[in-house]
Coordinates of C-alpha atoms and ligand atoms in Angstrom, one line a residue:
X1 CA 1.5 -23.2 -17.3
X2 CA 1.8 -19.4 -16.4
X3 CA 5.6 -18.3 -15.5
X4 CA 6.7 -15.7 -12.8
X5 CA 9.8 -14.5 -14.7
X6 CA 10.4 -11.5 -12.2
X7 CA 9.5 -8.9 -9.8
X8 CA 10.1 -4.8 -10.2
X9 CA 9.6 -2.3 -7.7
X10 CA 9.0 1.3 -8.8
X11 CA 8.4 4.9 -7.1
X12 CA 4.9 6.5 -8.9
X13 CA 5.9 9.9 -8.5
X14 CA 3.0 12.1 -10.2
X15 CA 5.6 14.7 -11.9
X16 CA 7.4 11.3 -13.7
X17 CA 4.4 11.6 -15.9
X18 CA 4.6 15.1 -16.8
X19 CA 7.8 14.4 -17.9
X20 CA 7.1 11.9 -20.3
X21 CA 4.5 14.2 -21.6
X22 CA 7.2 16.9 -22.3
X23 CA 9.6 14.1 -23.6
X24 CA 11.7 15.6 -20.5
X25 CA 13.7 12.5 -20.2
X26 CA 17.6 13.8 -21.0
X27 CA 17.0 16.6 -18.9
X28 CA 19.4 17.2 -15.9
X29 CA 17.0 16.7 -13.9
X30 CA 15.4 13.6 -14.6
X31 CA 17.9 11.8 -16.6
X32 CA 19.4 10.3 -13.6
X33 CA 16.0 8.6 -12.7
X34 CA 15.2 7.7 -16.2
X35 CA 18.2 6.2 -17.3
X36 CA 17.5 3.5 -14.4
X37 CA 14.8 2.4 -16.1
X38 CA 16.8 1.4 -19.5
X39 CA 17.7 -2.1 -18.4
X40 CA 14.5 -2.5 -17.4
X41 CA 12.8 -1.9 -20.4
X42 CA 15.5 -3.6 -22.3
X43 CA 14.9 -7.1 -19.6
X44 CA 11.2 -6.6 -20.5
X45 CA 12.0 -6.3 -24.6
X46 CA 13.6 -9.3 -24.3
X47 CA 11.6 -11.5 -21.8
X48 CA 8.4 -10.2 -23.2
X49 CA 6.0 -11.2 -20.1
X50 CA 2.0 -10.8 -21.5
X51 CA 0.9 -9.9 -17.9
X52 CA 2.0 -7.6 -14.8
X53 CA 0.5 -8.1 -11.5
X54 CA 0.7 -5.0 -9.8
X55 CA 0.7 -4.5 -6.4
X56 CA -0.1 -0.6 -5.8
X57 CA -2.4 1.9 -3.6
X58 CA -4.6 3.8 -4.8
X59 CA -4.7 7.4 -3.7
X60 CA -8.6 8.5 -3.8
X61 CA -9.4 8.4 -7.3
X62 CA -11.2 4.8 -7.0
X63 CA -11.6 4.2 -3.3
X64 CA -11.9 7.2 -0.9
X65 CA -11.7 7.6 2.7
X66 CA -15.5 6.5 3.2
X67 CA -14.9 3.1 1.9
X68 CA -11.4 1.4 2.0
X69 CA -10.8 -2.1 1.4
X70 CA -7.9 -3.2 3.3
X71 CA -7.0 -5.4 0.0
X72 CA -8.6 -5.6 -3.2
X73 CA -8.3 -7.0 -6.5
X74 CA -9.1 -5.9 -10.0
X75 CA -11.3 -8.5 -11.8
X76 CA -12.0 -6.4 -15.0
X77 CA -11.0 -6.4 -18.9
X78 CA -10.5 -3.4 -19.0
X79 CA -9.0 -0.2 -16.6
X80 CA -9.6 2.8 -17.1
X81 CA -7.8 6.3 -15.7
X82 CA -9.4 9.4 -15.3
X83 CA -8.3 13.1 -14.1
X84 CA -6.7 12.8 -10.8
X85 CA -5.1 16.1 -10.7
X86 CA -1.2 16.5 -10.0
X87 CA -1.3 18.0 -13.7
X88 CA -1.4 14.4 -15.4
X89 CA -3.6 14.6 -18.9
X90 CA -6.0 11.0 -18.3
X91 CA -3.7 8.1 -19.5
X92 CA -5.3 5.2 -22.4
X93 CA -7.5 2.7 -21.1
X94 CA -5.6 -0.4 -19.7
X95 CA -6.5 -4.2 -20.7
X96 CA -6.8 -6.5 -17.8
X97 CA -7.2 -10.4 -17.7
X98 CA -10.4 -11.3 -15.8
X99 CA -9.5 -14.9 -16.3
X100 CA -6.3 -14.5 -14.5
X101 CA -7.6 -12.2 -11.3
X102 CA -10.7 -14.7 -10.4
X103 CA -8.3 -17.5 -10.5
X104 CA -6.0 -14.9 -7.7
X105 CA -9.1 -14.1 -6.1
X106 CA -10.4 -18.2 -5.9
X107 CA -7.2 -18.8 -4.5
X108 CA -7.0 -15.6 -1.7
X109 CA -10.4 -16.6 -0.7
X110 CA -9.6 -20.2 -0.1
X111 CA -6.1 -19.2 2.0
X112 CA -8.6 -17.0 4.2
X113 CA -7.4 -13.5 2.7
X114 CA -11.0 -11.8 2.7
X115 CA -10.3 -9.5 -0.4
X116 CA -12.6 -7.0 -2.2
X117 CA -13.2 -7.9 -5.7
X118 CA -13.5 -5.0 -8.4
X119 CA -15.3 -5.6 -11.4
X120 CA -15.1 -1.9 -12.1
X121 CA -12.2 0.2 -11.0
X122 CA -10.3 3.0 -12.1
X123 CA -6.4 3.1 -11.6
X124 CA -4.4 6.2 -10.4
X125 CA -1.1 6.9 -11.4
X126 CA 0.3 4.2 -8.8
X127 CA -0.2 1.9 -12.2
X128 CA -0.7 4.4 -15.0
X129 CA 3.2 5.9 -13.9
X130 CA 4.8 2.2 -13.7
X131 CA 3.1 1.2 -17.1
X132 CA 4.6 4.2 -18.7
X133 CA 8.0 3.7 -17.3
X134 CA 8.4 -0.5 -18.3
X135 CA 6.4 -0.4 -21.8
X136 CA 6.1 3.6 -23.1
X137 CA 3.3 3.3 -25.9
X138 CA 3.6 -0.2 -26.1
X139 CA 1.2 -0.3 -22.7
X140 CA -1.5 -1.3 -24.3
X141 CA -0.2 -4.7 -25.4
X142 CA -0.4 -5.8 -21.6
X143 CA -2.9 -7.1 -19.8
X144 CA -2.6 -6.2 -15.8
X145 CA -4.5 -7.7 -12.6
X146 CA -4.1 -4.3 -10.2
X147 CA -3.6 -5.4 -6.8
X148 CA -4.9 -2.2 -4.5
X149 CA -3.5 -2.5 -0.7
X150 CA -4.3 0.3 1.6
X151 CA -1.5 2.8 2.6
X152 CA -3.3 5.6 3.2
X153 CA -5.9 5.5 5.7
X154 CA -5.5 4.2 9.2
X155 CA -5.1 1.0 10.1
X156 CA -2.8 0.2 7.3
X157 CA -2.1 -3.7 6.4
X158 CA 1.5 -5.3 8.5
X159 CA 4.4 -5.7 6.4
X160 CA 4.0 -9.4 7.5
X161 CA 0.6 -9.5 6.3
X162 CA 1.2 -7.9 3.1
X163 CA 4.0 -10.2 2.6
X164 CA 2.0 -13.0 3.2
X165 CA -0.6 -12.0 0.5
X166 CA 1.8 -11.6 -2.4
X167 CA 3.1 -15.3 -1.4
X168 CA -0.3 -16.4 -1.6
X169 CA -0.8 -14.5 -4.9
X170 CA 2.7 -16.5 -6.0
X171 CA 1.1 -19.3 -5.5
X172 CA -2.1 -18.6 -7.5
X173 CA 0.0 -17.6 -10.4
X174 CA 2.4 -20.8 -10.0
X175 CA -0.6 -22.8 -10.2
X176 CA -2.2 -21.1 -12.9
X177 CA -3.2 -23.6 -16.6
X178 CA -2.9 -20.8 -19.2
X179 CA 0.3 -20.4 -20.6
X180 CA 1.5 -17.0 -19.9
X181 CA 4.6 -15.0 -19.0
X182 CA 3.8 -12.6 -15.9
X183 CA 6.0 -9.8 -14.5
X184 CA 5.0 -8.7 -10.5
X185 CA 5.5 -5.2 -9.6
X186 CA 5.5 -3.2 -6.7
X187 CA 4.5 0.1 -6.8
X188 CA 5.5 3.2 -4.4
X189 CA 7.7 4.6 -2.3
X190 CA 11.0 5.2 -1.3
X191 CA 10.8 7.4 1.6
X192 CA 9.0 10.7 1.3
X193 CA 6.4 12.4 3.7
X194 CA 3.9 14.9 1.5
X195 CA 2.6 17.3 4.3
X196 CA 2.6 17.7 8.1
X197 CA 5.6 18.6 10.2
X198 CA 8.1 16.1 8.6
X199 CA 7.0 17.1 4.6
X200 CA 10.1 16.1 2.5
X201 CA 11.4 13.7 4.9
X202 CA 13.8 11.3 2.8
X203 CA 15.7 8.5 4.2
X204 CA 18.4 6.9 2.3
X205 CA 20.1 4.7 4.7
X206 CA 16.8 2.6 5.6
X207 CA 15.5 2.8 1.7
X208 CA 19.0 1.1 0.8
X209 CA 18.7 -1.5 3.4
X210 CA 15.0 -2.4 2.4
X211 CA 16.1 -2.6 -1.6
X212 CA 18.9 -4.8 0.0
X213 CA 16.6 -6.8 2.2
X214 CA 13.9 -7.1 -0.3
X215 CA 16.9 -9.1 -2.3
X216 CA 18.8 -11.0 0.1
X217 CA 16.3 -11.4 3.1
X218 CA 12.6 -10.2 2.9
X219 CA 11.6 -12.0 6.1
X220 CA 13.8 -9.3 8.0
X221 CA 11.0 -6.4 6.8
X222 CA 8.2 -8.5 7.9
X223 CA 9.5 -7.3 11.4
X224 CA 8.6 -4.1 11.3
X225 CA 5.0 -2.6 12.1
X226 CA 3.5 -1.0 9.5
X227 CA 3.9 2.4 12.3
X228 CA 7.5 1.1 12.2
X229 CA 7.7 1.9 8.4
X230 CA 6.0 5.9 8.5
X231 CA 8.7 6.3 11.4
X232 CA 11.2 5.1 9.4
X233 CA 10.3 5.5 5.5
X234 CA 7.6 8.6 6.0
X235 CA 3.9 8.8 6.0
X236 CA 3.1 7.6 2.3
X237 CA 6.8 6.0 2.1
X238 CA 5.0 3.1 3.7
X239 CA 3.8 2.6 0.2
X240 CA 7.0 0.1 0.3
X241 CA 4.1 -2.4 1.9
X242 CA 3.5 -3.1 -1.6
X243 CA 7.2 -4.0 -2.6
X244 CA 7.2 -6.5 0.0
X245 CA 4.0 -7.9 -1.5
X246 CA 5.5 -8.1 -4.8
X247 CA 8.7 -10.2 -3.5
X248 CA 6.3 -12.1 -1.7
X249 CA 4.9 -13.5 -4.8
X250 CA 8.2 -14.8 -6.1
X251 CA 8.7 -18.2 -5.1
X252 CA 11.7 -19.2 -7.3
X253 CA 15.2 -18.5 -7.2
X254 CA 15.2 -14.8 -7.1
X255 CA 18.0 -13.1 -8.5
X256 CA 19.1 -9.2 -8.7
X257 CA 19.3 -7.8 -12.2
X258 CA 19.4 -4.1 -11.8
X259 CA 18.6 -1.4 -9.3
X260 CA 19.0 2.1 -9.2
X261 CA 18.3 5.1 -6.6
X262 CA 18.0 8.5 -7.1
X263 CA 17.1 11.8 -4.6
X264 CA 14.4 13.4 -5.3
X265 CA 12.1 13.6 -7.8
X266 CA 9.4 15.8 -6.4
X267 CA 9.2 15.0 -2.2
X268 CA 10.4 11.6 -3.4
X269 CA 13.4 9.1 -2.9
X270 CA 13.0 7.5 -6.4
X271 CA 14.1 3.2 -6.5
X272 CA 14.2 1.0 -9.1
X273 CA 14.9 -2.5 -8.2
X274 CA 14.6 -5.8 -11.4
X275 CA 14.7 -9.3 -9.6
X276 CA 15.0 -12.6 -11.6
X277 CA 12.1 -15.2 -10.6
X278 CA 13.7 -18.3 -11.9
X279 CA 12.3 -21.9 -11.2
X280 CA 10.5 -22.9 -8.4
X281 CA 12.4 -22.9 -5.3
X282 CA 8.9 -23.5 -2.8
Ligands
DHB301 C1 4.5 12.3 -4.8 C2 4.8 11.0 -4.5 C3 3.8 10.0 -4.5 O1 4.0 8.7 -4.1 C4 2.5 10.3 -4.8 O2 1.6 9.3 -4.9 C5 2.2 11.6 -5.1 C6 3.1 12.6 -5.1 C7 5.5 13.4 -4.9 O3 6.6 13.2 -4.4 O4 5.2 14.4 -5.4
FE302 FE1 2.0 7.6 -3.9

């Protein structure tokens, strides 16, 4: 049987990449970010999960403004990046498991959540960035099942909703035959607003209260609209819809391991958060 051993949430931020490229890590600068992500990376050395689910949006390099699915799901072996911009050099191809998405797909079907369903698709730095960060060059050891929500084009999924979808995902991967150890991510966020009036709004006090909430009581952000959360978080820091989807899908006893938070990086209030799935608490 498959195991949910945990959930992460990480920011995405583009200029995170460059500085793995420049090996930019100790700077001033960034060290206070990166060195958030050592106990994660030491968690996943030891746990060793074969699979991440990822729960991310995509920002126009697969779907654009023409066509966007509201949810879709990855069911390819293979994931490839390509030039996006922001300075980022293409990152390696990325192996999926096919088995494992059209099992998640049979099973969002049959709870009524009327996904897309990619056999081809091409991931951003939403998963490119997080993949980096957990596994370095050992990425390409992992097989992923990319999760795409929409947070960028108007009407944008509930926090309830999305919620909802990453319980319905848990339950997929609970009930999943193979043997395999599978890490759920979230990928986005914290507060930041890129352009308009409000570019470079950052709010700490609600991003500390969602890391809390998304630990102690993740029903309390399915109250907000998903308006609520631009208001509050900024216009793409509403990509937090898809940490709530990721602690959706753990149904266990969920546990804090590690979190860290750091102002900015780029536009960007930077979290990490590492939660313990354990059992089966459902
Ligand atoms: C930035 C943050 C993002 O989430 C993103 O997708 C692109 C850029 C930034 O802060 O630069
Ligand atoms: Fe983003």
């Amino acid at each position: 049987m498959a195991r949910v051993i945990g959930g992460l949430g990480t920011s995405h931020v583009p200029a995170i990449g460059s500085a793995i490229a420049r090996g930019a890590q100790q700077e001033a600068y960034w060290s206070p970010f990166f060195e958030g992500f050592v106990p994660v990376c030491d968690w996943l050395k030891s746990t060793q999960p074969d699979i991440a689910v990822i729960f991310y949006n995509d920002h126009g390099l697969n779907f654009f403004l023409d066509k966007m699915p509201t949810f879709a799901v990855g069911a390819a072996s293979r994931y490839r990046n390509a030039d996006e911009g922001w300075g980022l050099a293409p990152a390696a191809p990325i192996m999926g498991d096919a088995s494992l998405s059209w099992h998640v797909i049979d099973t969002l079907v049959e709870r009524e959540f009327d996904i897309a369903t990619c056999q081809e698709m091409l991931v951003d730095h939403a998963v490119t960035i997080p993949m980096a960060l957990m596994w370095g060059e050992q990425a390409h050891g992992i097989r992923i099942v990319p999760i795409a929500v929409n947070t960028i084009q108007h009407p944008l999924p509930s926090p309830a909703r999305c919620f909802r979808l990453g319980q319905a995902v848990g339950r997929a991967l609970a009930d999943y035959k193979e043997d395999a150890t599978i890490v759920v991510v979230g990928s986005g966020g914290l507060s930041h607003q890129l352009d308009g009036a409000r570019a470079g709004f950052i709010n700490k006090t609600f991003d500390l209260l969602c890391m809390q909430q998304l630990v102690e009581d993740p029903n309390a952000l399915t109250e907000y609209s998903s308006l609520d959360l631009v208001e509050l978080a900024g216009s793409q820091g509403v990509e937090l819809l898809n940490w709530i989807a990721m602690r959706g899908a753990l149904s266990g006893n969920v546990r804090k391991l590690h979190s860290n938070y750091h102002i900015p990086i780029s536009n960007t209030a930077t979290g990490v958060l590492l939660l313990e799935n354990s059992g089966d608490g459902s």
